[in-house]
PDB file of C-alpha atoms and ligand atoms in Angstrom:
ATOM      1  CA  UNK A   9      88.270  94.220 105.183  1.00 75.00           C
ATOM      2  CA  UNK A  10      89.247  91.365 102.751  1.00 80.00           C
ATOM      3  CA  UNK A  11      88.555  93.035 100.141  1.00 81.00           C
ATOM      4  CA  UNK A  12      90.725  95.901 101.216  1.00 79.00           C
ATOM      5  CA  UNK A  13      93.666  93.425 101.975  1.00 79.00           C
ATOM      6  CA  UNK A  14      93.100  91.811  98.317  1.00 81.00           C
ATOM      7  CA  UNK A  15      93.187  95.346  96.805  1.00 80.00           C
ATOM      8  CA  UNK A  16      96.618  95.916  99.071  1.00 78.00           C
ATOM      9  CA  UNK A  17      98.212  92.720  97.551  1.00 78.00           C
ATOM     10  CA  UNK A  18      97.423  93.498  94.207  1.00 79.00           C
ATOM     11  CA  UNK A  19      97.849  97.709  93.864  1.00 75.00           C
ATOM     12  CA  UNK A  20     101.113  97.990  96.519  1.00 69.00           C
ATOM     13  CA  UNK A  21     101.798 100.454  98.432  1.00 68.00           C
ATOM     14  CA  UNK A  22     100.294 104.250  97.735  1.00 70.00           C
ATOM     15  CA  UNK A  23     103.442 105.974  99.148  1.00 72.00           C
ATOM     16  CA  UNK A  24     105.558 107.899  96.795  1.00 69.00           C
ATOM     17  CA  UNK A  25     109.115 105.807  96.015  1.00 69.00           C
ATOM     18  CA  UNK A  26     111.949 107.576  98.076  1.00 64.00           C
ATOM     19  CA  UNK A  27     114.131 109.638  95.737  1.00 61.00           C
ATOM     20  CA  UNK A  28     117.489 107.542  94.900  1.00 64.00           C
ATOM     21  CA  UNK A  29     120.181 109.999  96.350  1.00 60.00           C
ATOM     22  CA  UNK A  30     123.140 110.053  94.001  1.00 68.00           C
ATOM     23  CA  UNK A  31     125.666 108.006  96.288  1.00 67.00           C
ATOM     24  CA  UNK A  32     128.526 109.185  94.310  1.00 70.00           C
ATOM     25  CA  UNK A  33     127.758 112.782  94.640  1.00 71.00           C
ATOM     26  CA  UNK A  34     126.922 112.525  98.200  1.00 70.00           C
ATOM     27  CA  UNK A  35     130.303 110.420  98.850  1.00 70.00           C
ATOM     28  CA  UNK A  36     132.137 113.040  97.257  1.00 71.00           C
ATOM     29  CA  UNK A  37     130.377 116.235  99.153  1.00 73.00           C
ATOM     30  CA  UNK A  38     131.467 114.372 102.590  1.00 72.00           C
ATOM     31  CA  UNK A  39     135.003 113.677 101.073  1.00 72.00           C
ATOM     32  CA  UNK A  40     135.129 117.278 100.317  1.00 75.00           C
ATOM     33  CA  UNK A  41     133.910 118.426 103.761  1.00 74.00           C
ATOM     34  CA  UNK A  42     136.497 115.828 105.417  1.00 73.00           C
ATOM     35  CA  UNK A  43     139.246 117.240 103.371  1.00 74.00           C
ATOM     36  CA  UNK A  44     138.818 120.573 104.459  1.00 74.00           C
ATOM     37  CA  UNK A  45     138.313 119.968 108.170  1.00 74.00           C
ATOM     38  CA  UNK A  46     141.313 118.052 108.009  1.00 75.00           C
ATOM     39  CA  UNK A  47     143.454 121.221 106.077  1.00 75.00           C
ATOM     40  CA  UNK A  48     141.773 123.697 108.355  1.00 72.00           C
ATOM     41  CA  UNK A  49     141.703 122.139 111.767  1.00 74.00           C
ATOM     42  CA  UNK A  50     143.881 118.841 111.501  1.00 76.00           C
ATOM     43  CA  UNK A  51     141.375 116.322 112.033  1.00 77.00           C
ATOM     44  CA  UNK A  52     137.763 115.651 111.498  1.00 79.00           C
ATOM     45  CA  UNK A  53     134.878 117.696 111.994  1.00 84.00           C
ATOM     46  CA  UNK A  54     133.295 117.354 115.191  1.00 90.00           C
ATOM     47  CA  UNK A  55     129.413 118.506 115.300  1.00 93.00           C
ATOM     48  CA  UNK A  56     126.975 119.336 118.065  1.00 95.00           C
ATOM     49  CA  UNK A  57     123.317 119.578 116.592  1.00 95.00           C
ATOM     50  CA  UNK A  58     121.216 121.932 119.165  1.00 96.00           C
ATOM     51  CA  UNK A  59     117.157 122.097 118.461  1.00 96.00           C
ATOM     52  CA  UNK A  60     115.988 125.594 119.708  1.00 95.00           C
ATOM     53  CA  UNK A  61     112.449 125.112 118.918  1.00 93.00           C
ATOM     54  CA  UNK A  62     112.451 123.366 115.928  1.00 95.00           C
ATOM     55  CA  UNK A  63     109.421 121.215 114.538  1.00 95.00           C
ATOM     56  CA  UNK A  64     112.072 118.560 113.989  1.00 94.00           C
ATOM     57  CA  UNK A  65     111.969 118.540 110.512  1.00 95.00           C
ATOM     58  CA  UNK A  66     115.218 119.768 110.114  1.00 95.00           C
ATOM     59  CA  UNK A  67     116.197 117.127 112.423  1.00 95.00           C
ATOM     60  CA  UNK A  68     114.959 114.238 110.468  1.00 94.00           C
ATOM     61  CA  UNK A  69     117.559 115.533 107.404  1.00 93.00           C
ATOM     62  CA  UNK A  70     120.196 116.192 109.813  1.00 92.00           C
ATOM     63  CA  UNK A  71     119.854 112.795 111.392  1.00 90.00           C
ATOM     64  CA  UNK A  72     119.933 111.255 107.801  1.00 88.00           C
ATOM     65  CA  UNK A  73     123.559 112.323 107.641  1.00 85.00           C
ATOM     66  CA  UNK A  74     124.292 109.664 109.999  1.00 82.00           C
ATOM     67  CA  UNK A  75     121.713 106.697 109.492  1.00 81.00           C
ATOM     68  CA  UNK A  76     122.438 103.799 107.953  1.00 78.00           C
ATOM     69  CA  UNK A  77     121.571 104.791 104.189  1.00 74.00           C
ATOM     70  CA  UNK A  78     124.240 108.063 104.190  1.00 73.00           C
ATOM     71  CA  UNK A  79     126.440 106.521 106.883  1.00 76.00           C
ATOM     72  CA  UNK A  80     128.847 109.776 106.676  1.00 75.00           C
ATOM     73  CA  UNK A  81     130.405 109.027 110.030  1.00 78.00           C
ATOM     74  CA  UNK A  82     132.635 106.690 107.863  1.00 73.00           C
ATOM     75  CA  UNK A  83     133.849 109.910 105.947  1.00 68.00           C
ATOM     76  CA  UNK A  84     134.909 111.616 108.879  1.00 73.00           C
ATOM     77  CA  UNK A  85     131.803 113.510 109.868  1.00 79.00           C
ATOM     78  CA  UNK A  86     130.915 113.192 113.612  1.00 87.00           C
ATOM     79  CA  UNK A  87     128.025 114.486 115.258  1.00 91.00           C
ATOM     80  CA  UNK A  88     128.879 114.539 119.383  1.00 92.00           C
ATOM     81  CA  UNK A  89     127.284 114.474 122.491  1.00 93.00           C
ATOM     82  CA  UNK A  90     128.780 117.307 124.404  1.00 94.00           C
ATOM     83  CA  UNK A  91     129.512 121.044 123.153  1.00 94.00           C
ATOM     84  CA  UNK A  92     132.823 120.421 124.739  1.00 95.00           C
ATOM     85  CA  UNK A  93     133.728 118.211 122.168  1.00 93.00           C
ATOM     86  CA  UNK A  94     132.287 120.066 119.294  1.00 94.00           C
ATOM     87  CA  UNK A  95     133.786 122.467 116.522  1.00 91.00           C
ATOM     88  CA  UNK A  96     130.310 123.606 115.153  1.00 92.00           C
ATOM     89  CA  UNK A  97     127.182 123.922 116.582  1.00 95.00           C
ATOM     90  CA  UNK A  98     124.348 123.122 114.241  1.00 95.00           C
ATOM     91  CA  UNK A  99     121.287 124.801 115.150  1.00 97.00           C
ATOM     92  CA  UNK A 100     117.635 124.549 113.927  1.00 97.00           C
ATOM     93  CA  UNK A 101     114.591 126.056 114.718  1.00 93.00           C
ATOM     94  CA  UNK A 102     113.580 129.324 115.813  1.00 96.00           C
ATOM     95  CA  UNK A 103     114.917 129.970 119.218  1.00 96.00           C
ATOM     96  CA  UNK A 104     112.149 129.510 121.667  1.00 96.00           C
ATOM     97  CA  UNK A 105     111.921 131.392 125.028  1.00 96.00           C
ATOM     98  CA  UNK A 106     112.352 127.694 126.811  1.00 96.00           C
ATOM     99  CA  UNK A 107     115.310 127.412 124.882  1.00 96.00           C
ATOM    100  CA  UNK A 108     117.352 130.687 124.935  1.00 96.00           C
ATOM    101  CA  UNK A 109     119.197 130.069 128.075  1.00 96.00           C
ATOM    102  CA  UNK A 110     119.994 126.591 126.756  1.00 96.00           C
ATOM    103  CA  UNK A 111     121.598 127.732 123.951  1.00 96.00           C
ATOM    104  CA  UNK A 112     123.570 130.373 125.243  1.00 97.00           C
ATOM    105  CA  UNK A 113     125.088 128.098 127.715  1.00 97.00           C
ATOM    106  CA  UNK A 114     126.169 125.893 124.805  1.00 96.00           C
ATOM    107  CA  UNK A 115     127.679 128.127 123.018  1.00 97.00           C
ATOM    108  CA  UNK A 116     129.391 129.206 125.937  1.00 96.00           C
ATOM    109  CA  UNK A 117     130.304 125.813 126.716  1.00 96.00           C
ATOM    110  CA  UNK A 118     132.072 124.854 123.352  1.00 95.00           C
ATOM    111  CA  UNK A 119     135.590 126.132 122.857  1.00 93.00           C
ATOM    112  CA  UNK A 120     137.350 128.495 120.645  1.00 89.00           C
ATOM    113  CA  UNK A 121     137.325 128.303 117.527  1.00 86.00           C
ATOM    114  CA  UNK A 122     133.780 127.461 117.099  1.00 89.00           C
ATOM    115  CA  UNK A 123     131.309 128.073 114.017  1.00 91.00           C
ATOM    116  CA  UNK A 124     127.315 128.255 114.461  1.00 94.00           C
ATOM    117  CA  UNK A 125     125.439 127.074 111.418  1.00 94.00           C
ATOM    118  CA  UNK A 126     122.059 127.969 111.687  1.00 96.00           C
ATOM    119  CA  UNK A 127     119.742 125.318 109.532  1.00 96.00           C
ATOM    120  CA  UNK A 128     116.258 125.916 108.122  1.00 95.00           C
ATOM    121  CA  UNK A 129     114.508 128.856 107.417  1.00 94.00           C
ATOM    122  CA  UNK A 130     112.847 128.912 110.920  1.00 95.00           C
ATOM    123  CA  UNK A 131     116.755 129.521 112.297  1.00 95.00           C
ATOM    124  CA  UNK A 132     117.295 132.321 110.252  1.00 94.00           C
ATOM    125  CA  UNK A 133     114.394 134.766 111.630  1.00 91.00           C
ATOM    126  CA  UNK A 134     111.793 132.441 113.130  1.00 91.00           C
ATOM    127  CA  UNK A 135     110.244 131.232 109.617  1.00 91.00           C
ATOM    128  CA  UNK A 136     106.593 130.678 110.066  1.00 92.00           C
ATOM    129  CA  UNK A 137     107.063 130.599 113.736  1.00 93.00           C
ATOM    130  CA  UNK A 138     108.085 134.719 113.588  1.00 90.00           C
ATOM    131  CA  UNK A 139     105.851 136.471 116.119  1.00 91.00           C
ATOM    132  CA  UNK A 140     104.740 133.923 117.951  1.00 93.00           C
ATOM    133  CA  UNK A 141     104.408 134.623 122.081  1.00 95.00           C
ATOM    134  CA  UNK A 142     106.851 131.307 122.495  1.00 95.00           C
ATOM    135  CA  UNK A 143     109.703 132.857 120.272  1.00 95.00           C
ATOM    136  CA  UNK A 144     112.388 135.294 120.930  1.00 95.00           C
ATOM    137  CA  UNK A 145     113.899 135.168 117.206  1.00 93.00           C
ATOM    138  CA  UNK A 146     116.250 133.504 114.480  1.00 95.00           C
ATOM    139  CA  UNK A 147     119.648 132.164 116.054  1.00 95.00           C
ATOM    140  CA  UNK A 148     121.452 135.222 115.173  1.00 94.00           C
ATOM    141  CA  UNK A 149     119.125 137.505 117.643  1.00 94.00           C
ATOM    142  CA  UNK A 150     120.763 134.946 120.479  1.00 95.00           C
ATOM    143  CA  UNK A 151     124.269 134.242 119.481  1.00 95.00           C
ATOM    144  CA  UNK A 152     126.769 134.887 116.500  1.00 95.00           C
ATOM    145  CA  UNK A 153     125.942 132.843 113.212  1.00 93.00           C
ATOM    146  CA  UNK A 154     128.869 131.879 110.579  1.00 91.00           C
ATOM    147  CA  UNK A 155     126.278 130.455 108.200  1.00 91.00           C
ATOM    148  CA  UNK A 156     122.918 130.016 107.320  1.00 93.00           C
ATOM    149  CA  UNK A 157     121.690 127.109 105.407  1.00 94.00           C
ATOM    150  CA  UNK A 158     118.083 127.842 104.459  1.00 93.00           C
ATOM    151  CA  UNK A 159     115.361 125.536 103.617  1.00 93.00           C
ATOM    152  CA  UNK A 160     112.311 123.770 104.908  1.00 94.00           C
ATOM    153  CA  UNK A 161     114.253 121.599 106.001  1.00 94.00           C
ATOM    154  CA  UNK A 162     117.613 121.843 103.640  1.00 93.00           C
ATOM    155  CA  UNK A 163     118.519 118.293 102.363  1.00 90.00           C
ATOM    156  CA  UNK A 164     121.438 116.437 103.515  1.00 87.00           C
ATOM    157  CA  UNK A 165     123.161 117.359 100.166  1.00 85.00           C
ATOM    158  CA  UNK A 166     122.301 121.123 101.099  1.00 89.00           C
ATOM    159  CA  UNK A 167     123.763 120.552 104.437  1.00 89.00           C
ATOM    160  CA  UNK A 168     126.943 119.350 103.195  1.00 85.00           C
ATOM    161  CA  UNK A 169     127.471 122.012 100.698  1.00 85.00           C
ATOM    162  CA  UNK A 170     126.998 124.479 103.674  1.00 86.00           C
ATOM    163  CA  UNK A 171     129.467 122.811 105.557  1.00 82.00           C
ATOM    164  CA  UNK A 172     132.222 122.795 102.949  1.00 80.00           C
ATOM    165  CA  UNK A 173     131.357 126.774 102.156  1.00 82.00           C
ATOM    166  CA  UNK A 174     131.973 127.481 106.339  1.00 82.00           C
ATOM    167  CA  UNK A 175     135.119 125.363 106.040  1.00 78.00           C
ATOM    168  CA  UNK A 176     136.333 127.076 103.038  1.00 77.00           C
ATOM    169  CA  UNK A 177     135.744 130.175 104.594  1.00 75.00           C
ATOM    170  CA  UNK A 178     137.520 129.299 108.093  1.00 67.00           C
ATOM    171  CA  UNK A 179     141.094 130.774 108.377  1.00 57.00           C
ATOM    172  CA  UNK A 180     143.710 130.197 111.353  1.00 52.00           C
ATOM    173  CA  UNK A 181     141.772 127.632 113.096  1.00 53.00           C
ATOM    174  CA  UNK A 182     143.907 124.870 114.684  1.00 51.00           C
ATOM    175  CA  UNK A 183     143.075 124.498 118.572  1.00 53.00           C
TER     176      UNK A 183
HETATM  177  S1  LIG B 205     112.721 125.314 108.405  1.00 83.28           S
HETATM  178 FE1  LIG B 205     110.975 123.914 108.551  1.00 83.28          FE
HETATM  179  S2  LIG B 205     111.604 122.140 108.985  1.00 83.28           S
HETATM  180 FE2  LIG B 205     112.775 123.109 109.802  1.00 83.28          FE
HETATM  181  S3  LIG B 205     112.187 123.484 111.743  1.00 83.28           S
HETATM  182 FE3  LIG B 205     111.141 125.237 110.335  1.00 83.28          FE
HETATM  183  S4  LIG B 205     109.497 124.532 109.606  1.00 83.28           S
HETATM  184 FE4  LIG B 205     110.662 122.800 110.721  1.00 83.28          FE
END
């Protein structure tokens, strides 16, 4: 035990250092999302995240957008607690049988105009969970999807690029 403690003091942790994100590029991406949202919607973008059966890997990346490190709310991206306040539904995971109805209800509760973004490879077609007795398919099998952001999981930067692509293709969106 004493030897292990001494070794850990001398050698330091064995974990890999966290990648240092390009702060300037991230801030620029977030600003672009906000500018595009204001141009198309006249206000900031509100996002409701729906976990339809994910392993939670995609959630970790989505939550990272809002943590103290990235802190993108300061640039106008907001995650909201109710679909009634959302412009975008960000759906992760394969859609499980247990979550099918909840996803449909969430979609129906979101006011028009609304957009659905399927996040992660599982959200496209079930991914590694496709064929499971508990899975009914990808997000597009339950609700209309406007954008797929692939990856397992996609990084915060890829999420922002996806939102920019979504907003750039939106037309006539004011509520
Ligand atoms: S895409 Fe990867 S990280 Fe996301 S829910 Fe599927 S297995 Fe998990």
